[in-house]
CSV table of C-alpha atoms and ligand atoms in Angstrom, one decimal:
chain,number,residue,atom,x,y,z
A,295,MET,CA,51.1,147.2,172.3
A,296,LYS,CA,48.1,148.8,170.7
A,297,LYS,CA,45.6,146.4,169.1
A,298,VAL,CA,44.5,147.6,165.6
A,299,VAL,CA,42.1,145.7,163.3
A,300,LEU,CA,43.5,144.9,159.9
A,301,ILE,CA,41.4,144.1,156.9
A,302,ALA,CA,43.7,143.0,154.1
A,303,GLY,CA,41.1,143.6,151.3
A,304,ASP,CA,40.5,142.5,147.8
A,305,GLY,CA,42.6,142.7,144.6
A,306,ILE,CA,46.0,144.3,145.4
A,307,GLY,CA,44.9,144.4,149.1
A,308,THR,CA,46.9,141.5,150.4
A,309,GLU,CA,50.1,142.7,148.6
A,310,ILE,CA,50.0,146.3,149.9
A,311,THR,CA,48.9,145.4,153.5
A,312,GLU,CA,51.7,142.9,153.7
A,313,SER,CA,54.2,145.6,152.6
A,314,VAL,CA,52.8,148.1,155.1
A,315,THR,CA,52.8,145.7,158.1
A,316,GLN,CA,56.4,144.8,157.3
A,317,ILE,CA,57.5,148.4,157.2
A,318,LEU,CA,55.7,149.3,160.4
A,319,LYS,CA,57.2,146.3,162.2
A,320,ALA,CA,60.7,147.2,161.0
A,321,ALA,CA,60.2,150.8,162.2
A,322,GLY,CA,59.2,149.6,165.7
A,323,ALA,CA,55.5,150.5,165.7
A,324,GLN,CA,53.9,149.1,168.8
A,325,ILE,CA,50.9,147.4,167.1
A,326,ASP,CA,49.3,144.1,167.6
A,327,TRP,CA,47.2,143.4,164.5
A,328,VAL,CA,43.8,141.8,164.8
A,329,HIS,CA,43.0,140.2,161.5
A,330,ALA,CA,39.4,140.6,160.2
A,331,LYS,CA,37.6,139.8,156.9
A,332,ALA,CA,35.4,142.0,154.6
A,333,GLY,CA,34.7,142.6,151.0
A,334,LEU,CA,34.4,140.3,148.0
A,335,SER,CA,36.7,137.7,149.5
A,336,ALA,CA,34.6,137.5,152.7
A,337,TYR,CA,31.4,137.3,150.6
A,338,GLU,CA,32.8,134.4,148.6
A,339,GLU,CA,34.0,132.6,151.7
A,340,LEU,CA,31.3,133.4,154.3
A,341,GLY,CA,28.3,134.6,152.2
A,342,THR,CA,28.5,138.1,153.6
A,343,PRO,CA,30.7,141.0,152.6
A,344,LEU,CA,30.7,142.3,156.2
A,345,PRO,CA,30.7,139.6,158.9
A,346,ASP,CA,29.5,140.3,162.4
A,347,GLU,CA,32.9,139.3,163.9
A,348,THR,CA,34.5,142.1,161.8
A,349,ILE,CA,32.0,144.7,163.1
A,350,GLU,CA,32.6,143.5,166.7
A,351,ALA,CA,36.3,143.7,166.4
A,352,ILE,CA,36.1,147.3,165.2
A,353,GLU,CA,33.7,148.2,168.0
A,354,LYS,CA,36.1,146.7,170.5
A,355,HIS,CA,39.4,148.1,169.2
A,356,LYS,CA,38.2,151.4,167.7
A,357,VAL,CA,41.0,151.6,165.1
A,358,LEU,CA,41.1,149.9,161.7
A,359,LEU,CA,43.6,149.8,158.8
A,360,LYS,CA,41.8,148.6,155.7
A,361,GLY,CA,43.0,147.5,152.3
A,362,PRO,CA,40.7,148.3,149.3
A,363,LEU,CA,37.5,146.3,148.9
A,364,THR,CA,35.9,145.4,145.6
A,365,THR,CA,32.3,146.6,145.1
A,366,PRO,CA,30.4,144.8,142.2
A,367,VAL,CA,29.2,147.5,139.7
A,368,GLY,CA,25.4,147.8,139.0
A,369,THR,CA,24.2,144.8,140.9
A,370,GLY,CA,25.3,142.7,143.9
A,371,PHE,CA,26.0,143.9,147.5
A,372,ARG,CA,26.3,147.5,148.4
A,373,SER,CA,29.8,149.0,149.0
A,374,VAL,CA,31.3,147.7,152.3
A,375,ASN,CA,33.4,150.9,152.3
A,376,VAL,CA,30.3,153.0,152.5
A,377,ALA,CA,28.6,150.6,154.9
A,378,LEU,CA,31.6,150.9,157.3
A,379,ARG,CA,31.6,154.7,157.2
A,380,GLN,CA,27.8,154.7,157.9
A,381,LYS,CA,27.9,152.0,160.6
A,382,PHE,CA,30.6,153.8,162.7
A,383,ASP,CA,29.5,157.3,161.7
A,384,LEU,CA,32.9,158.1,160.3
A,385,TYR,CA,31.9,161.5,159.1
A,386,SER,CA,35.3,163.1,158.3
A,387,ASN,CA,37.1,161.7,155.3
A,388,ILE,CA,40.5,163.4,155.5
A,389,ARG,CA,42.6,163.2,152.3
A,390,PRO,CA,45.9,165.0,152.2
A,391,ALA,CA,47.7,165.5,148.8
A,392,ARG,CA,51.3,166.8,149.0
A,393,THR,CA,53.9,167.2,146.2
A,394,LEU,CA,56.5,164.4,146.7
A,395,PRO,CA,60.2,164.4,145.6
A,396,SER,CA,61.2,162.7,142.3
A,397,ILE,CA,57.6,162.1,141.2
A,398,ASP,CA,57.0,163.6,137.8
A,399,SER,CA,54.1,166.1,137.8
A,400,PRO,CA,53.6,169.4,136.1
A,401,PHE,CA,52.3,170.6,139.5
A,402,LYS,CA,54.6,171.7,142.2
A,403,GLN,CA,54.2,172.9,145.8
A,404,VAL,CA,50.8,171.2,146.3
A,405,ASP,CA,50.0,170.8,149.9
A,406,MET,CA,46.3,170.5,150.5
A,407,VAL,CA,44.1,168.5,152.8
A,408,ILE,CA,40.6,167.7,151.6
A,409,PHE,CA,37.8,167.2,154.2
A,410,ARG,CA,35.0,165.2,152.6
A,411,GLU,CA,31.7,164.8,154.3
A,412,ASN,CA,31.3,161.1,154.5
A,413,THR,CA,27.8,160.2,155.5
A,414,GLN,CA,25.3,162.2,153.4
A,415,GLY,CA,24.9,164.0,150.1
A,416,LEU,CA,24.2,162.1,146.9
A,417,TYR,CA,26.2,159.2,148.2
A,418,ILE,CA,23.7,157.7,150.5
A,419,GLY,CA,22.4,155.4,147.7
A,420,LYS,CA,18.7,156.3,148.0
A,421,GLU,CA,17.7,155.6,144.4
A,422,HIS,CA,14.5,154.4,142.9
A,423,TRP,CA,12.8,153.9,139.5
A,424,ILE,CA,10.0,156.2,138.7
A,425,ASP,CA,8.6,153.4,136.4
A,426,GLU,CA,9.5,150.1,138.0
A,427,ALA,CA,8.4,148.1,134.9
A,428,GLU,CA,10.1,150.1,132.2
A,429,LYS,CA,13.3,151.1,134.2
A,430,ASN,CA,13.8,154.1,131.9
A,431,HIS,CA,13.5,156.9,134.6
A,432,ALA,CA,15.6,156.9,137.8
A,433,GLU,CA,15.9,159.3,140.7
A,434,SER,CA,18.5,159.8,143.4
A,435,ILE,CA,18.1,161.6,146.6
A,436,ALA,CA,20.7,163.8,148.3
A,437,VAL,CA,20.6,164.5,152.0
A,438,VAL,CA,22.3,167.4,153.8
A,439,THR,CA,21.6,168.3,157.4
A,440,GLU,CA,22.8,171.3,159.5
A,441,LYS,CA,24.2,169.0,162.1
A,442,ALA,CA,26.3,166.8,159.8
A,443,SER,CA,27.5,169.9,157.9
A,444,GLN,CA,28.5,171.6,161.2
A,445,ARG,CA,30.6,168.6,162.4
A,446,ILE,CA,32.6,168.2,159.2
A,447,ILE,CA,33.2,171.9,158.7
A,448,ARG,CA,34.2,172.3,162.3
A,449,ALA,CA,36.5,169.3,161.9
A,450,ALA,CA,38.2,171.2,159.0
A,451,PHE,CA,38.6,174.4,160.9
A,452,GLU,CA,39.9,172.6,164.0
A,453,TYR,CA,42.4,170.7,161.8
A,454,ALA,CA,43.5,174.0,160.2
A,455,GLN,CA,44.0,175.6,163.6
A,456,GLY,CA,45.8,172.6,165.0
A,457,HIS,CA,48.2,172.2,162.1
A,458,ASP,CA,49.1,175.8,161.4
A,459,ARG,CA,47.1,176.1,158.3
A,460,ARG,CA,46.0,179.5,157.0
A,461,LYS,CA,42.9,179.0,155.0
A,462,VAL,CA,39.7,176.9,154.7
A,463,SER,CA,38.1,176.7,151.2
A,464,LEU,CA,34.5,175.4,151.2
A,465,VAL,CA,33.3,173.9,147.9
A,466,HIS,CA,29.6,173.7,146.9
A,467,LYS,CA,27.1,174.1,144.1
A,468,ALA,CA,24.8,176.4,145.9
A,469,ASN,CA,23.9,178.3,142.7
A,470,ILE,CA,22.0,175.2,141.4
A,471,LEU,CA,21.5,172.9,144.4
A,472,LYS,CA,20.3,175.8,146.5
A,473,PHE,CA,18.7,173.7,149.3
A,474,THR,CA,21.3,171.0,149.9
A,475,THR,CA,24.6,172.5,149.1
A,476,GLY,CA,23.2,175.9,149.9
A,477,LEU,CA,22.7,174.8,153.5
A,478,PHE,CA,26.2,173.4,153.6
A,479,LEU,CA,27.5,176.9,152.5
A,480,GLU,CA,25.4,178.7,155.1
A,481,VAL,CA,26.7,176.6,157.9
A,482,GLY,CA,30.2,177.1,156.7
A,483,ARG,CA,29.8,180.9,156.7
A,484,LYS,CA,28.6,180.8,160.3
A,485,ILE,CA,31.3,178.6,161.6
A,486,ALA,CA,34.0,180.6,159.8
A,487,LEU,CA,33.1,183.6,162.1
A,488,GLU,CA,34.3,181.6,165.1
A,489,TYR,CA,37.8,181.3,163.5
A,490,PRO,CA,38.8,184.9,162.7
A,491,ASN,CA,42.5,184.0,162.4
A,492,ILE,CA,41.8,181.5,159.6
A,493,GLU,CA,41.0,182.8,156.1
A,494,PHE,CA,37.7,181.5,154.6
A,495,GLU,CA,36.5,181.4,151.0
A,496,ASP,CA,33.9,179.5,149.1
A,497,LEU,CA,34.1,178.2,145.5
A,498,ILE,CA,31.6,176.6,143.2
A,499,VAL,CA,32.7,173.0,142.4
A,500,ASP,CA,33.2,173.4,138.7
A,501,ASN,CA,35.4,176.5,139.2
A,502,MET,CA,37.2,174.6,142.0
A,503,ALA,CA,38.1,171.8,139.5
A,504,MET,CA,39.6,174.3,137.2
A,505,GLN,CA,41.4,176.2,139.9
A,506,MET,CA,42.9,173.0,141.3
A,507,VAL,CA,44.6,172.4,137.9
A,508,MET,CA,45.5,176.0,137.3
A,509,ARG,CA,46.9,177.0,140.7
A,510,PRO,CA,46.7,174.1,143.1
A,511,GLU,CA,49.3,175.7,145.4
A,512,ARG,CA,46.7,178.3,146.5
A,513,PHE,CA,44.7,175.6,148.4
A,514,ASP,CA,45.3,174.6,152.0
A,515,VAL,CA,42.4,173.0,153.8
A,516,VAL,CA,39.3,172.2,151.7
A,517,VAL,CA,35.9,171.1,153.0
A,518,THR,CA,33.1,169.8,150.8
A,519,THR,CA,30.1,167.5,150.5
A,520,ASN,CA,30.4,163.7,149.8
A,521,LEU,CA,30.3,163.3,146.1
A,522,PHE,CA,32.3,166.5,145.3
A,523,GLY,CA,34.9,165.4,147.9
A,524,ASP,CA,35.1,162.0,146.3
A,525,ILE,CA,35.9,163.5,142.8
A,526,LEU,CA,38.1,166.4,143.9
A,527,SER,CA,40.2,164.2,146.1
A,528,ASP,CA,41.0,161.9,143.2
A,529,LEU,CA,41.8,165.0,141.2
A,530,ALA,CA,44.2,166.1,144.0
A,531,SER,CA,45.8,162.7,144.0
A,532,GLY,CA,46.4,163.1,140.3
A,533,LEU,CA,48.3,166.4,141.0
A,534,VAL,CA,50.9,164.7,143.1
A,535,GLY,CA,51.5,161.4,141.3
A,536,GLY,CA,48.2,159.4,141.2
A,537,LEU,CA,46.1,157.1,143.4
A,538,GLY,CA,49.2,155.1,144.4
A,539,VAL,CA,50.6,157.9,146.6
A,540,THR,CA,47.7,159.4,148.7
A,541,GLY,CA,46.4,158.1,152.0
A,542,ALA,CA,43.2,158.8,153.8
A,543,ALA,CA,41.6,158.7,157.2
A,544,ASN,CA,37.9,158.2,158.0
A,545,MET,CA,37.2,159.6,161.5
A,546,GLY,CA,34.2,159.5,163.7
A,547,ASP,CA,33.8,160.5,167.3
A,548,ASN,CA,34.7,157.0,168.5
A,549,GLU,CA,36.2,154.9,165.7
A,550,ALA,CA,38.8,155.7,163.0
A,551,MET,CA,39.4,153.8,159.8
A,552,PHE,CA,42.5,154.4,157.7
A,553,GLU,CA,42.6,153.4,154.0
A,554,ALA,CA,44.1,154.3,150.7
A,555,VAL,CA,42.1,156.5,148.3
A,556,HIS,CA,42.4,154.0,145.5
A,557,GLY,CA,40.4,150.8,145.0
A,558,SER,CA,41.4,147.1,144.6
A,559,ALA,CA,43.0,147.6,141.2
A,560,PRO,CA,42.0,144.2,139.8
A,561,ASP,CA,43.9,145.0,136.5
A,562,ILE,CA,47.3,144.7,138.3
A,563,ALA,CA,46.4,142.4,141.2
A,564,GLY,CA,49.0,139.6,141.9
A,565,GLN,CA,51.6,141.1,139.6
A,566,GLY,CA,53.8,142.9,142.1
A,567,LYS,CA,53.1,146.2,140.5
A,568,ALA,CA,50.9,147.7,143.3
A,569,ASN,CA,52.3,150.8,145.0
A,570,PRO,CA,51.9,150.4,148.7
A,571,MET,CA,52.7,154.0,149.4
A,572,ALA,CA,49.1,155.2,149.6
A,573,LEU,CA,48.2,152.7,152.2
A,574,LEU,CA,51.5,153.4,153.9
A,575,PHE,CA,50.7,157.2,154.1
A,576,SER,CA,47.3,156.1,155.6
A,577,ALA,CA,49.2,154.0,158.1
A,578,LEU,CA,51.3,157.0,159.1
A,579,MET,CA,48.0,158.9,159.8
A,580,LEU,CA,47.0,155.9,161.9
A,581,LEU,CA,50.3,156.0,163.9
A,582,GLU,CA,49.7,159.7,164.6
A,583,HIS,CA,46.2,158.9,165.8
A,584,ILE,CA,47.4,156.2,168.2
A,585,GLU,CA,50.1,158.5,169.5
A,586,GLN,CA,53.1,156.9,167.8
A,587,LYS,CA,54.0,160.0,165.8
A,588,PRO,CA,57.8,159.6,166.1
A,589,VAL,CA,57.5,156.2,164.3
A,590,ALA,CA,55.4,157.8,161.6
A,591,ASN,CA,58.0,160.6,161.2
A,592,ASN,CA,60.8,158.0,160.8
A,593,ILE,CA,58.9,156.1,158.1
A,594,ALA,CA,58.0,159.4,156.3
A,595,LYS,CA,61.8,160.2,156.1
A,596,ALA,CA,62.6,156.7,154.8
A,597,ILE,CA,59.9,157.1,152.1
A,598,TYR,CA,61.3,160.5,151.0
A,599,LYS,CA,64.8,159.1,151.0
A,600,THR,CA,63.7,156.1,148.9
A,601,LEU,CA,62.1,158.5,146.4
A,602,VAL,CA,65.2,160.7,146.1
A,603,GLU,CA,67.9,158.1,146.2
A,604,LYS,CA,66.4,154.8,145.2
A,605,LYS,CA,63.6,155.7,142.7
A,606,VAL,CA,64.3,152.6,140.6
A,607,TYR,CA,63.1,150.4,143.5
A,608,CYS,CA,59.7,152.1,143.3
A,609,THR,CA,56.7,150.8,141.4
A,610,PRO,CA,56.0,151.6,137.8
A,611,ASP,CA,53.0,153.9,138.4
A,612,ILE,CA,55.4,156.5,139.7
A,613,GLY,CA,58.1,155.9,137.2
A,614,GLY,CA,60.1,153.3,139.1
A,615,LYS,CA,61.4,150.0,137.7
A,616,GLY,CA,60.7,148.0,140.9
A,617,THR,CA,58.0,146.0,142.6
A,618,THR,CA,55.9,146.2,145.7
A,619,GLN,CA,58.6,144.1,147.4
A,620,THR,CA,61.6,146.1,146.2
A,621,PHE,CA,60.0,149.3,147.4
A,622,THR,CA,59.2,147.8,150.7
A,623,GLN,CA,62.8,146.6,151.2
A,624,ALA,CA,64.2,149.9,150.1
A,625,VAL,CA,62.1,151.8,152.7
A,626,ILE,CA,63.1,149.3,155.4
A,627,ASP,CA,66.8,149.7,154.5
A,628,ASN,CA,66.4,153.5,154.7
A,629,LEU,CA,64.8,153.5,158.2
B,181,LIG,P1,41.2,151.6,141.4
B,181,LIG,O1,41.6,152.7,142.3
B,181,LIG,O2,41.2,150.2,141.9
B,181,LIG,O3,42.1,151.6,140.1
B,181,LIG,C1,42.2,152.7,139.2
B,181,LIG,C2,43.5,152.7,138.4
B,181,LIG,O4,44.6,153.0,139.3
B,181,LIG,C3,43.8,151.3,137.9
B,181,LIG,O5,44.5,151.4,136.6
B,181,LIG,C4,44.8,150.7,138.9
B,181,LIG,O6,45.7,149.8,138.4
B,181,LIG,C5,45.5,152.0,139.4
B,181,LIG,N1,45.9,151.9,140.8
B,181,LIG,C6,45.1,151.9,141.9
B,181,LIG,N2,45.8,151.8,143.0
B,181,LIG,C7,47.1,151.5,142.6
B,181,LIG,C8,48.3,151.3,143.4
B,181,LIG,N3,48.3,151.2,144.7
B,181,LIG,N4,49.4,151.1,142.7
B,181,LIG,C9,49.4,151.2,141.3
B,181,LIG,N5,48.3,151.5,140.6
B,181,LIG,C10,47.2,151.6,141.2
B,181,LIG,O7,39.7,152.0,140.8
B,181,LIG,P2,38.6,151.2,140.0
B,181,LIG,O8,39.3,150.3,139.0
B,181,LIG,O9,37.6,152.2,139.6
B,181,LIG,O10,38.0,150.2,141.1
B,181,LIG,C11,38.3,148.8,141.3
B,181,LIG,C12,37.5,148.3,142.5
B,181,LIG,O11,37.9,149.0,143.7
B,181,LIG,C13,36.0,148.5,142.4
B,181,LIG,O12,35.4,147.3,142.8
B,181,LIG,C14,35.7,149.6,143.3
B,181,LIG,O13,34.4,149.6,143.8
B,181,LIG,C15,36.7,149.4,144.4
B,181,LIG,N6,37.1,150.7,145.1
B,181,LIG,C16,37.3,150.5,146.5
B,181,LIG,C17,37.7,151.6,147.2
B,181,LIG,C18,37.9,151.4,148.7
B,181,LIG,O14,38.1,150.3,149.1
B,181,LIG,N7,38.0,152.4,149.5
B,181,LIG,C19,37.9,152.9,146.6
B,181,LIG,C20,37.7,153.0,145.2
B,181,LIG,C21,37.3,151.9,144.5
B,182,LIG,MG1,36.7,157.6,145.2
């Protein structure tokens, strides 16, 4: 039995983590869940959104499955999601997007994996007022270092090599942000020389957004800075059926955190409408990480079978007529 920390999360978090743990159990995953608290629910109950016991559990067990956590907008505590990535230096945010059967989308044959730098860029939250009294002029700082760029770009190339992928596309805005994303591009060009068997290209982010909608099938592995990766990976989710169907991994050198790309969806919480598939795909990445890939493969087959044969049992966001629970049961029946 492998011990894995589980944070159920806020909003739809409890519904989708319940579904995922049921399916993993039915599939025979050898996991002993260690329950921990974080997010708005922890804040309301314990006065902190990230209790020390949660951090200690992650330090001890190294692997975490996390439901979405609510971050108050504008004021209140800082994002726990961002805090966890920084605390454990989870520098690679890996977000695959693949065309799924029976899901309506004008885009076919999408199969890309976005590597988003997870610790720097404009996302570090270093903001200040120029005029503290008036609050009518704000500034935000972006950080890019050679070292952090090297490790995420290398992770993308290593993944490409290990998974028989042909190409790495690096996305930047080096024409305007010449220092920060210019450095990222320079590092990428150097590392690409070490992988002569993998094709390398670079694209400016606005062109990338257009290309992803015009010809998404031309992308394979994509690597980019934090904010661009955040936006483009949601775009990629949209190409294959929306936020309800794409999982993600946040990997560091020691710890790994698996979560859905989407948030806590307060608009549908508690209504049985939440699609657990995104968190389920994240859990499949977790199973691969803890060397239980055969279990992951069986679940993936059951998900595909459910989509093809029992679409009505799926949730409404992907055109089904079912609920979180009917989908869960259908996947379990198909195992
Ligand atoms: P969201 O991803 O929660 O929701 C966006 C839209 O997608 C909503 O209409 C929602 O109903 C739908 N949706 C999301 N997941 C779904 C699912 N599994 N099944 C069916 N429909 C789904 O984004 P939003 O509304 O911007 O953020 C809500 C909260 O979540 C905020 O507090 C935000 O900070 C937090 N958040 C947390 C993340 C994390 O834990 N990693 C990531 C993104 C947002
Ligand atoms: Mg996002």
